[in-house]
Amino acid sequence: MDSLFAKADAIRPLGKRRKVSHSQEKGSKDHSNSDTTLQSVTKHTSLPKSLQPSGSTEKAPAYSHIANKKLRTKLNRNSAHAAQSKALLEDAELLLMDEPGKMEVEGEMERTWRVGQSEIALQAGQEAAKGRREWRLDGGPYRSRYTRNGRHLAIIGRTGHAATFDWQTGLLHTELQLQETCRDITFLHDHSHFAVAQKKYVFIYDRDGVELHCLKSHIEPTRLEFLPYHWLLASVGNAGYLKYQDTSTGQLLVEHRTKLGSCTTMAQNLHNAVIHLGHQNGCVTLWTPNLPHPAVQLLAHLGPVVSCSIDPSQGGRYMATAGRDGTVKVWDCRNWKGAVRDWNVRGGGGIELEWSAKGSLAVASGGSVNVYTRPTIHSPMQTKNQPPLYLTHPIPHRPLVSLRFAPFQDVLTIGHAAGLTSILVPGSGEPNFDSTEADPFENRKARREKEVKALLDKIQPDMISLDPEFVGSLAPPSKLTTTTTFDGKPAVEIPFSRLPRLERLKVQGKADETELTDEDGEGMDGTGDSGKKQSREEREKRKMRGKGKSLKRYLRKQRKNVIDPAAVAIRAKLEKQKEEKKRAMIIAAGGDEPRKPSALDRFRQTR
């Protein structure tokens, strides 16, 4: 009531003003008009620690001994900022829990897979519930792909309907009707460019849907993958060729012939950028750009391999494969002796697999999607028992052809014949993102800076290997070394594999020393080996000798407008050997050894 009277007392006519007494002291305050209910509540309440204004627990060091006022102020400000950041970091550790949040049941008889999507959407937060969506589209079945920051989504229908949009705000970037069979779609370095595997070739479009490139070297592609740290677009097709295209320079880097027929299954290991292919004979092969043969070849199933996925949460250690025989197997990439776990699924051979950022495995088979979580999915099991089910969701629209987890979101997007469906999978996404790697809230300027930095930090394709830890380590000492001497330098021990070709032939005793003889085969005065005068015809005839040697043929094949380091080195070596032979002939004839010209020759007196 006191507060109501105080408010009523404040509303008075403008002509009549309240008399204010200044008899009270400046430091005293009148609390007669304060709300007594508010005062009674504030005495017994307090803000949480995370919401309280953080003060530095440690006293910041003072720099009162510094005479320069500007420098002293700057140092005090920096020390206060460091102490405050340390206190904020300690508060943040309370929010970053080690265990990710998941659905938990209260009783022993209850199960998480009995909870439906409607109940999850009601219990989840308002922003998280927006991930539960349904897109009804014609032209399916549809495949989808997210950007690295999880903000943009690209979809492609079997009949040629393609679209890219911001799925959180609903902003449509482009929509195309390609009017031909399309098999896969993927974003490149960001949402400004995307590639589509169409009926005959791979096409690259920009964000507005304008066709930029037609990659005619990629014939009848079936699957696409983009390596973000190497700027490589990998494709595999019906011809059975795995091809790498450098999107920064535009050149075709390498193409590998798998020799295993048509391939419709491809996955990328985000940890080491190795491409995993599943073939029709049940084999799974692992490929790198620097090897013409598969690094690992594994017989995984008795029938064709229909799906493959690699777990990103464990550093690429676990791989899941599904076969046409209706089995799902989990493999340990550090040991290929046998499957860690395998079980049978119902619903036919059309199985799709996908790992989430937190290690949840989604399996789509028949008309339902099942989700399994770790650690049970990684636990070895001798029997073919199905792991404990975490979540299930029925979808009547068959076939289910695509599964994609949204980065940094607990959302699973399922592509089927009637469009796409997004369901909520609590605990499947990574909650903490690194803004230097993938920022969901980046603006145009940040995206441009990130693109330039990614080009500067581009990794060479030769560094892709099964074990990425070899970078920066010391090379083991070679067991086979050869003591050789180059150009009069001291003898050194060099491994046989690193020797030049001519030096290797010399060590093996197969070198043809006639290739390195002088082309003219004559002295400076036109005399031959016998010391007699030779006619011009004889000299020209001797000059043509040796033109059919392998080294000469190699040098003739090199075009003059192309600078080849190997050809330049060979020509320089031949010129040097020619000069040495001429010098030896002059000395043998009794002449003085020719002296190299010097810059001081200009001061010599001429006779």
Coordinates of C-alpha atoms in Angstrom, one line a residue:
M1 CA 0.0 0.0 0.0
D2 CA 2.9 2.3 0.7
S3 CA 4.1 2.0 -2.8
L4 CA 0.6 2.8 -4.2
F5 CA 0.4 5.9 -2.1
A6 CA 3.8 7.0 -3.2
K7 CA 2.9 6.6 -6.9
A8 CA -0.4 8.5 -6.3
D9 CA 1.5 11.2 -4.5
A10 CA 3.8 11.6 -7.5
I11 CA 0.9 12.4 -9.9
R12 CA -0.1 16.0 -9.1
P13 CA -1.1 19.1 -11.1
L14 CA 1.8 21.0 -12.7
G15 CA 0.9 24.1 -10.8
K16 CA 1.2 22.5 -7.4
R17 CA 4.6 21.1 -6.6
R18 CA 5.7 19.1 -3.7
K19 CA 7.7 20.9 -1.0
V20 CA 11.1 19.3 -0.7
S21 CA 12.9 19.6 2.6
H22 CA 16.7 19.8 2.5
S23 CA 17.2 19.5 6.2
Q24 CA 18.4 15.9 5.9
E25 CA 22.0 15.2 5.5
K26 CA 23.5 14.4 2.1
G27 CA 24.5 10.9 3.1
S28 CA 21.1 9.9 4.5
K29 CA 18.4 8.4 2.3
D30 CA 14.6 8.3 2.9
H31 CA 13.3 4.7 2.5
S32 CA 9.7 5.6 3.3
N33 CA 8.6 5.4 -0.3
S34 CA 10.4 2.0 -1.0
D35 CA 8.5 -1.2 -1.5
T36 CA 8.5 -3.2 1.7
T37 CA 7.6 -6.4 -0.2
L38 CA 10.6 -6.0 -2.5
Q39 CA 12.9 -5.3 0.5
S40 CA 11.7 -8.4 2.3
V41 CA 12.3 -10.6 -0.8
T42 CA 15.8 -9.2 -1.6
K43 CA 17.1 -10.1 1.9
H44 CA 16.5 -13.8 1.3
T45 CA 17.4 -14.2 -2.4
S46 CA 20.7 -14.0 -4.4
L47 CA 21.7 -14.4 -8.1
P48 CA 23.4 -17.6 -9.2
K49 CA 27.2 -17.5 -9.3
S50 CA 27.3 -17.6 -13.1
L51 CA 25.0 -14.5 -13.3
Q52 CA 26.7 -12.4 -10.7
P53 CA 29.1 -9.6 -11.8
S54 CA 32.4 -11.3 -11.8
G55 CA 35.2 -9.7 -9.7
S56 CA 38.7 -10.9 -9.8
T57 CA 39.4 -13.3 -7.0
E58 CA 43.1 -12.4 -7.1
K59 CA 44.2 -8.9 -6.5
A60 CA 45.7 -7.5 -9.7
P61 CA 49.3 -6.4 -9.4
A62 CA 49.7 -2.6 -9.1
Y63 CA 52.4 -0.7 -11.0
S64 CA 52.6 2.4 -8.7
H65 CA 56.4 2.4 -8.9
I66 CA 56.3 3.4 -12.7
A67 CA 56.6 7.1 -13.1
N68 CA 55.1 7.2 -16.6
K69 CA 51.4 7.8 -16.1
K70 CA 50.4 6.5 -19.6
L71 CA 52.4 3.3 -19.3
R72 CA 51.2 2.7 -15.7
T73 CA 47.6 3.0 -16.7
K74 CA 48.0 0.6 -19.6
L75 CA 49.8 -2.0 -17.4
N76 CA 47.1 -1.7 -14.7
R77 CA 44.4 -2.1 -17.3
N78 CA 46.1 -5.2 -18.8
S79 CA 46.6 -6.8 -15.4
A80 CA 43.0 -6.2 -14.4
H81 CA 41.8 -7.7 -17.7
A82 CA 43.9 -10.8 -17.2
A83 CA 42.6 -11.3 -13.6
Q84 CA 39.0 -10.9 -14.8
S85 CA 39.5 -13.3 -17.7
K86 CA 40.9 -15.9 -15.3
A87 CA 37.9 -15.6 -13.1
L88 CA 35.5 -15.9 -16.0
L89 CA 37.4 -19.0 -17.2
E90 CA 36.9 -20.6 -13.8
D91 CA 33.1 -19.8 -14.0
A92 CA 32.9 -21.2 -17.6
E93 CA 34.4 -24.5 -16.4
L94 CA 31.3 -25.1 -14.4
L95 CA 29.1 -24.9 -17.5
L96 CA 31.4 -27.1 -19.8
M97 CA 30.6 -30.5 -18.4
D98 CA 32.6 -33.6 -19.4
E99 CA 29.6 -35.8 -19.9
P100 CA 27.3 -34.8 -22.8
G101 CA 23.6 -34.5 -21.9
K102 CA 21.3 -37.3 -23.0
M103 CA 17.9 -38.6 -22.3
E104 CA 17.7 -40.5 -19.0
V105 CA 14.9 -42.5 -17.5
E106 CA 13.9 -42.7 -13.8
G107 CA 12.8 -46.3 -13.4
E108 CA 14.5 -49.5 -14.4
M109 CA 11.5 -50.6 -16.4
E110 CA 11.4 -47.4 -18.6
R111 CA 13.3 -47.1 -21.8
T112 CA 14.5 -44.0 -23.8
W113 CA 13.4 -45.4 -27.1
R114 CA 9.8 -45.3 -25.9
V115 CA 9.9 -41.5 -25.9
G116 CA 8.4 -40.0 -29.0
Q117 CA 9.4 -36.9 -31.0
S118 CA 6.4 -34.9 -29.8
E119 CA 7.3 -35.4 -26.1
I120 CA 11.0 -34.5 -26.8
A121 CA 10.0 -31.3 -28.6
L122 CA 7.8 -30.3 -25.6
Q123 CA 10.5 -30.9 -23.1
A124 CA 13.3 -29.4 -25.1
G125 CA 14.0 -25.7 -25.3
Q126 CA 12.3 -23.4 -27.7
E127 CA 15.3 -23.0 -30.0
A128 CA 16.1 -26.7 -30.0
A129 CA 12.5 -27.6 -30.8
K130 CA 12.8 -25.7 -34.1
G131 CA 14.9 -28.5 -35.4
R132 CA 11.9 -30.8 -35.6
R133 CA 10.7 -30.1 -39.2
E134 CA 9.1 -31.8 -42.2
W135 CA 9.7 -30.9 -45.8
R136 CA 7.2 -32.4 -48.2
L137 CA 8.7 -32.4 -51.7
D138 CA 8.1 -34.0 -55.1
G139 CA 11.0 -35.4 -57.1
G140 CA 12.5 -37.7 -54.5
P141 CA 14.2 -39.6 -53.0
Y142 CA 16.3 -36.8 -51.7
R143 CA 19.9 -36.5 -50.4
S144 CA 21.1 -33.7 -48.2
R145 CA 24.4 -32.1 -47.1
Y146 CA 25.2 -29.5 -44.4
T147 CA 28.0 -26.9 -44.4
R148 CA 30.8 -27.3 -41.9
N149 CA 29.2 -24.7 -39.5
G150 CA 25.8 -26.4 -39.7
R151 CA 23.9 -23.3 -40.9
H152 CA 23.1 -24.0 -44.5
L153 CA 21.5 -27.1 -46.1
A154 CA 21.7 -28.4 -49.7
I155 CA 19.2 -30.9 -51.0
I156 CA 19.1 -32.8 -54.3
G157 CA 16.3 -35.0 -55.7
R158 CA 16.7 -38.0 -57.9
T159 CA 14.8 -36.2 -60.7
G160 CA 16.9 -33.1 -60.6
H161 CA 15.4 -30.8 -58.0
A162 CA 18.2 -28.9 -56.2
A163 CA 18.1 -26.2 -53.6
T164 CA 20.3 -24.5 -51.0
F165 CA 18.9 -22.5 -48.1
D166 CA 19.5 -21.4 -44.5
W167 CA 17.4 -24.0 -42.6
Q168 CA 17.4 -22.0 -39.4
T169 CA 15.9 -18.8 -40.8
G170 CA 14.3 -20.2 -43.9
L171 CA 16.2 -18.0 -46.3
L172 CA 16.3 -19.6 -49.7
H173 CA 19.6 -19.1 -51.7
T174 CA 18.8 -20.9 -54.9
E175 CA 16.4 -23.5 -56.4
L176 CA 17.1 -25.4 -59.6
Q177 CA 15.3 -27.8 -61.8
L178 CA 18.1 -29.6 -63.6
Q179 CA 15.8 -31.9 -65.6
E180 CA 18.1 -34.9 -65.4
T181 CA 19.2 -37.6 -63.0
C182 CA 21.2 -36.3 -60.0
R183 CA 22.9 -38.7 -57.5
D184 CA 24.6 -36.5 -54.9
I185 CA 25.4 -33.0 -53.8
T186 CA 28.0 -31.4 -51.6
F187 CA 29.1 -27.9 -50.5
L188 CA 32.7 -26.8 -51.2
H189 CA 34.7 -24.6 -48.8
D190 CA 31.5 -22.8 -47.8
H191 CA 27.9 -22.2 -48.8
S192 CA 28.8 -19.9 -51.7
H193 CA 29.7 -22.9 -54.0
F194 CA 28.3 -26.4 -54.3
A195 CA 28.9 -29.4 -56.6
V196 CA 26.2 -31.7 -58.0
A197 CA 26.8 -35.2 -59.4
Q198 CA 24.5 -35.2 -62.4
K199 CA 23.8 -37.9 -65.0
K200 CA 27.0 -37.5 -67.0
Y201 CA 29.4 -35.0 -65.3
V202 CA 30.0 -33.0 -62.1
F203 CA 28.7 -29.4 -62.2
I204 CA 29.7 -26.6 -59.9
Y205 CA 27.2 -23.8 -59.1
D206 CA 27.5 -20.7 -57.0
R207 CA 25.1 -19.5 -54.3
D208 CA 22.7 -17.9 -56.9
G209 CA 22.5 -21.1 -58.9
V210 CA 24.7 -19.9 -61.8
E211 CA 26.6 -22.8 -63.4
L212 CA 30.4 -22.1 -63.1
H213 CA 32.2 -25.2 -64.2
C214 CA 31.5 -28.5 -65.9
L215 CA 34.0 -31.1 -64.8
K216 CA 34.0 -33.4 -67.8
S217 CA 36.8 -35.6 -66.4
H218 CA 34.4 -36.9 -63.8
I219 CA 32.2 -39.2 -65.8
E220 CA 28.9 -40.7 -64.4
P221 CA 29.6 -39.7 -60.8
T222 CA 27.7 -41.4 -58.0
R223 CA 29.1 -39.9 -54.8
L224 CA 31.0 -36.7 -53.9
E225 CA 33.2 -35.7 -51.0
F226 CA 35.0 -32.5 -50.3
L227 CA 38.3 -32.3 -48.3
P228 CA 38.2 -28.8 -46.7
Y229 CA 41.8 -28.7 -45.5
H230 CA 43.2 -29.8 -48.9
W231 CA 40.6 -28.1 -51.1
L232 CA 40.1 -31.3 -53.0
L233 CA 36.8 -32.5 -54.5
A234 CA 36.7 -36.3 -54.7
S235 CA 34.3 -38.3 -56.8
V236 CA 33.7 -41.9 -57.7
G237 CA 31.4 -43.2 -60.4
N238 CA 30.1 -46.1 -62.4
A239 CA 33.4 -46.5 -64.2
G240 CA 35.1 -47.3 -60.9
Y241 CA 37.6 -44.4 -61.0
L242 CA 38.3 -42.3 -57.9
K243 CA 39.3 -38.8 -59.0
Y244 CA 40.6 -35.8 -57.0
Q245 CA 40.0 -32.3 -58.4
D246 CA 41.9 -29.3 -56.8
T247 CA 39.2 -26.6 -56.5
S248 CA 41.8 -23.9 -55.7
T249 CA 43.7 -24.3 -59.0
G250 CA 41.2 -26.2 -61.1
Q251 CA 43.5 -29.0 -62.2
L252 CA 42.7 -32.7 -62.0
L253 CA 45.2 -33.9 -59.3
V254 CA 45.1 -37.7 -59.7
E255 CA 42.7 -40.5 -60.7
H256 CA 42.9 -44.0 -59.3
R257 CA 41.5 -47.1 -61.0
T258 CA 39.9 -49.2 -58.3
K259 CA 39.5 -52.3 -60.6
L260 CA 36.5 -53.3 -58.5
G261 CA 33.6 -52.1 -60.8
S262 CA 30.9 -49.6 -60.1
C263 CA 31.0 -47.9 -56.7
T264 CA 28.0 -46.2 -55.0
T265 CA 29.4 -45.9 -51.4
M266 CA 32.0 -43.3 -50.3
A267 CA 32.8 -41.7 -47.0
Q268 CA 35.5 -39.4 -45.7
N269 CA 37.6 -39.8 -42.5
L270 CA 37.6 -36.2 -41.1
H271 CA 40.7 -37.0 -39.0
N272 CA 43.2 -38.0 -41.8
A273 CA 41.3 -37.2 -45.0
V274 CA 41.4 -40.8 -46.2
I275 CA 38.6 -41.8 -48.6
H276 CA 36.7 -45.1 -47.8
L277 CA 35.0 -46.8 -50.7
G278 CA 32.5 -49.7 -50.5
H279 CA 32.3 -52.1 -53.5
Q280 CA 30.0 -54.6 -55.0
N281 CA 32.1 -57.6 -54.0
G282 CA 31.9 -56.8 -50.3
C283 CA 35.3 -55.1 -50.1
V284 CA 36.0 -51.8 -48.4
T285 CA 39.1 -49.9 -49.7
L286 CA 41.0 -46.9 -48.2
W287 CA 42.6 -44.5 -50.7
T288 CA 45.0 -41.6 -50.5
P289 CA 46.0 -39.3 -53.4
N290 CA 49.7 -40.3 -53.2
L291 CA 49.2 -44.1 -53.6
P292 CA 48.1 -45.8 -56.8
H293 CA 46.8 -48.8 -54.9
P294 CA 44.5 -48.9 -51.8
A295 CA 46.2 -48.4 -48.5
V296 CA 43.9 -51.0 -46.9
Q297 CA 41.6 -53.5 -48.6
L298 CA 39.2 -55.3 -46.3
L299 CA 36.6 -58.0 -47.1
A300 CA 33.8 -56.6 -44.9
H301 CA 30.5 -58.3 -46.1
L302 CA 29.4 -61.3 -48.1
G303 CA 27.4 -59.0 -50.5
P304 CA 27.7 -55.5 -51.8
V305 CA 28.5 -52.7 -49.4
V306 CA 25.6 -50.2 -49.4
S307 CA 26.8 -47.7 -46.7
C308 CA 29.9 -46.6 -44.8
S309 CA 30.6 -44.0 -42.2
I310 CA 33.5 -43.0 -39.9
D311 CA 33.1 -41.9 -36.2
P312 CA 34.5 -38.3 -35.9
S313 CA 34.3 -38.3 -32.0
Q314 CA 37.1 -40.8 -31.5
G315 CA 39.6 -39.4 -34.0
G316 CA 38.5 -41.6 -36.9
R317 CA 39.2 -44.8 -35.0
Y318 CA 35.9 -46.6 -35.7
M319 CA 34.2 -47.3 -39.0
A320 CA 30.7 -48.6 -39.5
T321 CA 29.7 -50.5 -42.7
A322 CA 26.4 -52.0 -43.9
G323 CA 25.9 -54.6 -46.5
R324 CA 23.2 -55.9 -48.8
D325 CA 23.1 -59.0 -46.6
G326 CA 21.4 -57.0 -43.9
T327 CA 24.3 -56.8 -41.4
V328 CA 25.9 -53.8 -39.7
K329 CA 29.5 -54.0 -38.6
V330 CA 31.7 -51.7 -36.5
W331 CA 35.4 -51.9 -37.2
D332 CA 38.4 -50.6 -35.3
C333 CA 40.7 -48.8 -37.9
R334 CA 43.7 -49.5 -35.7
N335 CA 43.3 -53.3 -36.0
W336 CA 41.6 -54.9 -39.0
K337 CA 41.6 -58.4 -37.7
G338 CA 37.9 -58.5 -37.1
A339 CA 34.7 -56.5 -36.5
V340 CA 34.3 -55.0 -33.0
R341 CA 30.6 -55.6 -33.2
D342 CA 28.1 -56.7 -35.8
W343 CA 24.3 -57.4 -35.8
N344 CA 21.5 -58.0 -38.3
V345 CA 18.8 -55.4 -39.0
R346 CA 15.3 -55.9 -40.5
G347 CA 13.8 -54.2 -43.5
G348 CA 15.9 -55.5 -46.4
G349 CA 19.3 -54.5 -47.7
G350 CA 18.8 -50.8 -48.2
I351 CA 20.6 -49.6 -45.1
E352 CA 22.1 -46.1 -44.4
L353 CA 24.6 -45.2 -41.7
E354 CA 25.8 -41.9 -40.1
W355 CA 27.9 -41.1 -37.1
S356 CA 27.2 -37.9 -35.1
A357 CA 29.8 -35.6 -33.6
K358 CA 29.4 -37.2 -30.1
G359 CA 29.5 -40.8 -31.3
S360 CA 25.9 -41.7 -31.8
L361 CA 25.3 -44.1 -34.7
A362 CA 22.1 -43.7 -36.8
V363 CA 20.9 -46.7 -38.8
A364 CA 18.1 -46.4 -41.3
S365 CA 16.6 -49.6 -42.5
G366 CA 13.1 -50.5 -43.8
G367 CA 10.7 -47.8 -42.5
S368 CA 12.5 -46.8 -39.3
V369 CA 15.5 -45.0 -38.0
N370 CA 17.4 -46.4 -35.0
V371 CA 20.0 -44.5 -33.0
Y372 CA 22.7 -46.2 -30.8
T373 CA 25.1 -44.5 -28.4
R374 CA 28.5 -45.2 -27.0
P375 CA 30.1 -46.8 -25.1
T376 CA 28.0 -49.9 -25.9
I377 CA 28.5 -49.4 -29.7
H378 CA 32.3 -49.6 -29.2
S379 CA 32.3 -52.5 -26.8
P380 CA 33.5 -55.8 -28.3
M381 CA 30.8 -58.5 -28.4
Q382 CA 31.3 -62.1 -29.7
T383 CA 27.6 -62.7 -30.3
K384 CA 25.5 -60.9 -32.9
N385 CA 23.2 -59.2 -30.4
Q386 CA 21.9 -55.8 -31.2
P387 CA 23.3 -52.9 -29.0
P388 CA 20.9 -51.2 -26.6
L389 CA 18.6 -48.9 -28.5
Y390 CA 18.6 -45.2 -27.6
L391 CA 16.1 -43.7 -29.9
T392 CA 13.8 -44.9 -32.7
H393 CA 11.5 -43.1 -35.1
P394 CA 9.2 -44.7 -37.7
I395 CA 9.1 -43.1 -41.3
P396 CA 6.5 -44.6 -43.7
H397 CA 8.1 -43.1 -46.8
R398 CA 10.4 -45.6 -48.4
P399 CA 13.2 -45.8 -49.4
L400 CA 15.3 -44.0 -46.9
V401 CA 18.4 -42.9 -48.8
S402 CA 20.2 -40.3 -46.7
L403 CA 21.1 -39.6 -43.1
R404 CA 22.9 -36.4 -42.0
F405 CA 23.5 -35.0 -38.5
A406 CA 23.5 -31.2 -38.3
P407 CA 26.8 -29.9 -36.9
F408 CA 26.5 -28.3 -33.5
Q409 CA 22.8 -29.3 -33.3
D410 CA 20.9 -32.3 -31.9
V411 CA 19.2 -32.7 -35.3
L412 CA 19.1 -35.7 -37.7
T413 CA 17.9 -35.1 -41.2
I414 CA 16.5 -38.1 -43.1
G415 CA 16.0 -38.1 -46.8
H416 CA 13.3 -40.3 -48.2
A417 CA 10.9 -40.5 -51.2
A418 CA 8.5 -37.9 -50.0
G419 CA 11.1 -35.2 -49.1
L420 CA 13.1 -34.7 -45.9
T421 CA 12.4 -35.2 -42.2
S422 CA 14.3 -33.7 -39.3
I423 CA 14.1 -35.3 -35.8
L424 CA 15.6 -34.4 -32.5
V425 CA 18.3 -36.7 -31.1
P426 CA 19.3 -35.3 -27.6
G427 CA 23.1 -35.4 -26.9
S428 CA 24.2 -36.2 -30.5
G429 CA 25.6 -32.8 -31.4
E430 CA 28.7 -31.0 -30.3
P431 CA 27.6 -28.0 -28.2
N432 CA 30.8 -26.1 -28.2
F433 CA 32.1 -24.7 -31.5
D434 CA 35.4 -23.2 -32.4
S435 CA 34.8 -19.9 -34.2
T436 CA 38.2 -20.2 -36.0
E437 CA 37.2 -23.5 -37.6
A438 CA 33.4 -23.3 -38.1
D439 CA 31.3 -20.4 -36.9
P440 CA 27.5 -20.7 -37.2
F441 CA 27.2 -16.9 -36.7
E442 CA 29.8 -15.6 -39.1
N443 CA 29.1 -12.6 -41.2
R444 CA 30.2 -11.8 -44.8
K445 CA 33.5 -10.2 -43.7
A446 CA 34.4 -13.1 -41.4
R447 CA 33.6 -15.6 -44.2
R448 CA 35.9 -13.8 -46.6
E449 CA 38.8 -13.7 -44.0
K450 CA 38.3 -17.3 -43.3
E451 CA 38.4 -18.2 -47.0
V452 CA 41.7 -16.4 -47.5
K453 CA 43.2 -17.9 -44.4
A454 CA 42.1 -21.4 -45.5
L455 CA 43.9 -20.9 -48.8
L456 CA 47.0 -19.8 -47.1
D457 CA 46.9 -22.8 -44.7
K458 CA 46.1 -25.3 -47.5
I459 CA 47.7 -28.7 -46.9
Q460 CA 49.4 -30.5 -49.8
P461 CA 47.8 -33.8 -50.9
D462 CA 51.1 -35.7 -50.4
M463 CA 50.7 -35.4 -46.7
I464 CA 47.5 -37.5 -46.6
S465 CA 48.2 -40.8 -44.9
L466 CA 46.6 -43.4 -42.6
D467 CA 48.7 -42.1 -39.7
P468 CA 48.7 -38.3 -39.7
E469 CA 51.1 -38.2 -36.7
F470 CA 54.1 -38.8 -38.9
V471 CA 54.2 -35.1 -39.8
G472 CA 56.9 -33.5 -37.7
S473 CA 58.5 -36.8 -36.6
L474 CA 62.0 -37.9 -37.4
A475 CA 62.6 -40.3 -40.3
P476 CA 64.0 -43.7 -39.3
P477 CA 67.6 -44.3 -40.3
S478 CA 67.8 -46.2 -43.6
K479 CA 69.3 -49.7 -43.5
L480 CA 70.6 -49.5 -47.1
T481 CA 73.0 -46.6 -47.7
T482 CA 75.5 -46.0 -50.5
T483 CA 78.7 -43.8 -50.2
T484 CA 78.7 -41.5 -53.2
T485 CA 80.4 -38.3 -54.3
F486 CA 78.6 -35.5 -56.2
D487 CA 80.6 -32.9 -58.2
G488 CA 83.8 -33.3 -56.3
K489 CA 82.1 -32.9 -52.9
P490 CA 83.1 -35.0 -49.9
A491 CA 81.7 -38.5 -49.8
V492 CA 78.4 -38.9 -48.0
E493 CA 76.1 -41.8 -47.2
I494 CA 72.8 -41.6 -49.1
P495 CA 70.0 -44.1 -49.1
F496 CA 69.8 -46.1 -52.3
S497 CA 66.2 -45.0 -52.9
R498 CA 67.2 -41.3 -52.8
L499 CA 70.0 -41.6 -55.4
P500 CA 69.6 -40.2 -58.9
R501 CA 68.8 -42.7 -61.6
L502 CA 72.3 -42.5 -63.1
E503 CA 73.9 -43.0 -59.7
R504 CA 71.7 -46.0 -59.0
L505 CA 72.7 -47.5 -62.3
K506 CA 76.4 -47.0 -61.5
V507 CA 76.0 -48.7 -58.1
Q508 CA 74.3 -51.6 -59.9
G509 CA 76.9 -51.7 -62.6
K510 CA 74.4 -51.0 -65.4
A511 CA 75.4 -47.4 -66.3
D512 CA 76.2 -46.7 -69.9
E513 CA 79.2 -44.4 -69.7
T514 CA 79.1 -43.6 -73.4
E515 CA 76.1 -41.3 -72.8
L516 CA 78.2 -38.8 -71.0
T517 CA 80.9 -38.5 -73.7
D518 CA 81.5 -35.2 -75.5
E519 CA 79.0 -34.7 -78.3
D520 CA 81.6 -33.5 -80.8
G521 CA 84.2 -36.1 -79.9
E522 CA 86.9 -33.9 -81.2
G523 CA 89.5 -31.4 -79.9
M524 CA 89.5 -27.7 -80.1
D525 CA 91.6 -27.7 -83.4
G526 CA 89.4 -30.2 -85.2
T527 CA 91.6 -33.2 -84.6
G528 CA 90.1 -36.6 -83.6
D529 CA 91.3 -39.2 -81.2
S530 CA 94.1 -40.2 -83.7
G531 CA 95.4 -36.7 -83.9
K532 CA 94.8 -36.4 -87.7
K533 CA 92.9 -33.6 -89.4
Q534 CA 89.3 -34.4 -90.1
S535 CA 87.2 -33.1 -92.9
R536 CA 84.0 -31.2 -92.3
E537 CA 81.9 -34.2 -93.4
E538 CA 83.6 -36.5 -91.0
R539 CA 83.2 -34.1 -88.2
E540 CA 79.4 -33.7 -88.9
K541 CA 79.1 -37.5 -89.1
R542 CA 80.8 -37.9 -85.7
K543 CA 78.6 -35.1 -84.4
M544 CA 75.4 -37.1 -85.1
R545 CA 76.6 -40.0 -83.0
G546 CA 74.8 -40.5 -79.8
K547 CA 71.6 -38.8 -80.9
G548 CA 69.6 -41.9 -80.3
K549 CA 70.7 -42.4 -76.7
S550 CA 68.0 -42.5 -74.1
L551 CA 69.2 -39.4 -72.3
K552 CA 69.3 -37.4 -75.6
R553 CA 65.8 -38.6 -76.5
Y554 CA 64.5 -37.5 -73.1
L555 CA 66.0 -34.0 -73.5
R556 CA 64.5 -33.7 -77.1
K557 CA 61.1 -34.5 -75.8
Q558 CA 61.1 -31.7 -73.4
R559 CA 59.4 -28.6 -74.9
K560 CA 61.4 -25.4 -75.0
N561 CA 58.6 -23.3 -73.5
V562 CA 58.2 -25.6 -70.5
I563 CA 60.8 -25.3 -67.7
D564 CA 61.2 -28.7 -66.2
P565 CA 63.6 -28.8 -63.2
A566 CA 64.8 -32.3 -64.1
A567 CA 65.6 -31.4 -67.7
V568 CA 67.4 -28.2 -66.6
A569 CA 69.5 -30.1 -64.1
I570 CA 70.4 -32.7 -66.7
R571 CA 71.4 -30.1 -69.2
A572 CA 73.5 -28.2 -66.6
K573 CA 75.2 -31.4 -65.7
L574 CA 76.1 -32.3 -69.3
E575 CA 77.4 -28.8 -69.9
K576 CA 79.6 -29.0 -66.8
Q577 CA 81.0 -32.4 -67.9
K578 CA 81.6 -31.0 -71.4
E579 CA 83.6 -28.1 -69.9
E580 CA 85.6 -30.4 -67.7
K581 CA 86.5 -32.6 -70.7
K582 CA 87.7 -29.6 -72.8
R583 CA 89.8 -28.4 -69.9
A584 CA 91.4 -31.8 -69.5
M585 CA 92.2 -32.0 -73.3
I586 CA 93.8 -28.5 -73.2
I587 CA 96.0 -29.5 -70.2
A588 CA 96.9 -32.8 -71.9
A589 CA 98.0 -30.8 -75.0
G590 CA 100.4 -28.8 -72.9
G591 CA 98.4 -25.7 -72.6
D592 CA 97.7 -23.6 -69.5
E593 CA 94.6 -24.3 -67.5
P594 CA 92.0 -21.8 -68.5
R595 CA 91.3 -19.3 -65.7
K596 CA 87.8 -18.3 -64.8
P597 CA 87.0 -14.6 -65.7
S598 CA 87.1 -12.2 -62.7
A599 CA 85.6 -8.8 -62.1
L600 CA 89.1 -7.4 -61.7
D601 CA 90.1 -8.3 -65.3
R602 CA 89.0 -4.8 -66.4
F603 CA 92.0 -3.3 -64.5
R604 CA 94.6 -5.6 -66.2
Q605 CA 97.0 -3.9 -68.6
T606 CA 96.7 -5.1 -72.2
R607 CA 100.0 -5.7 -74.1

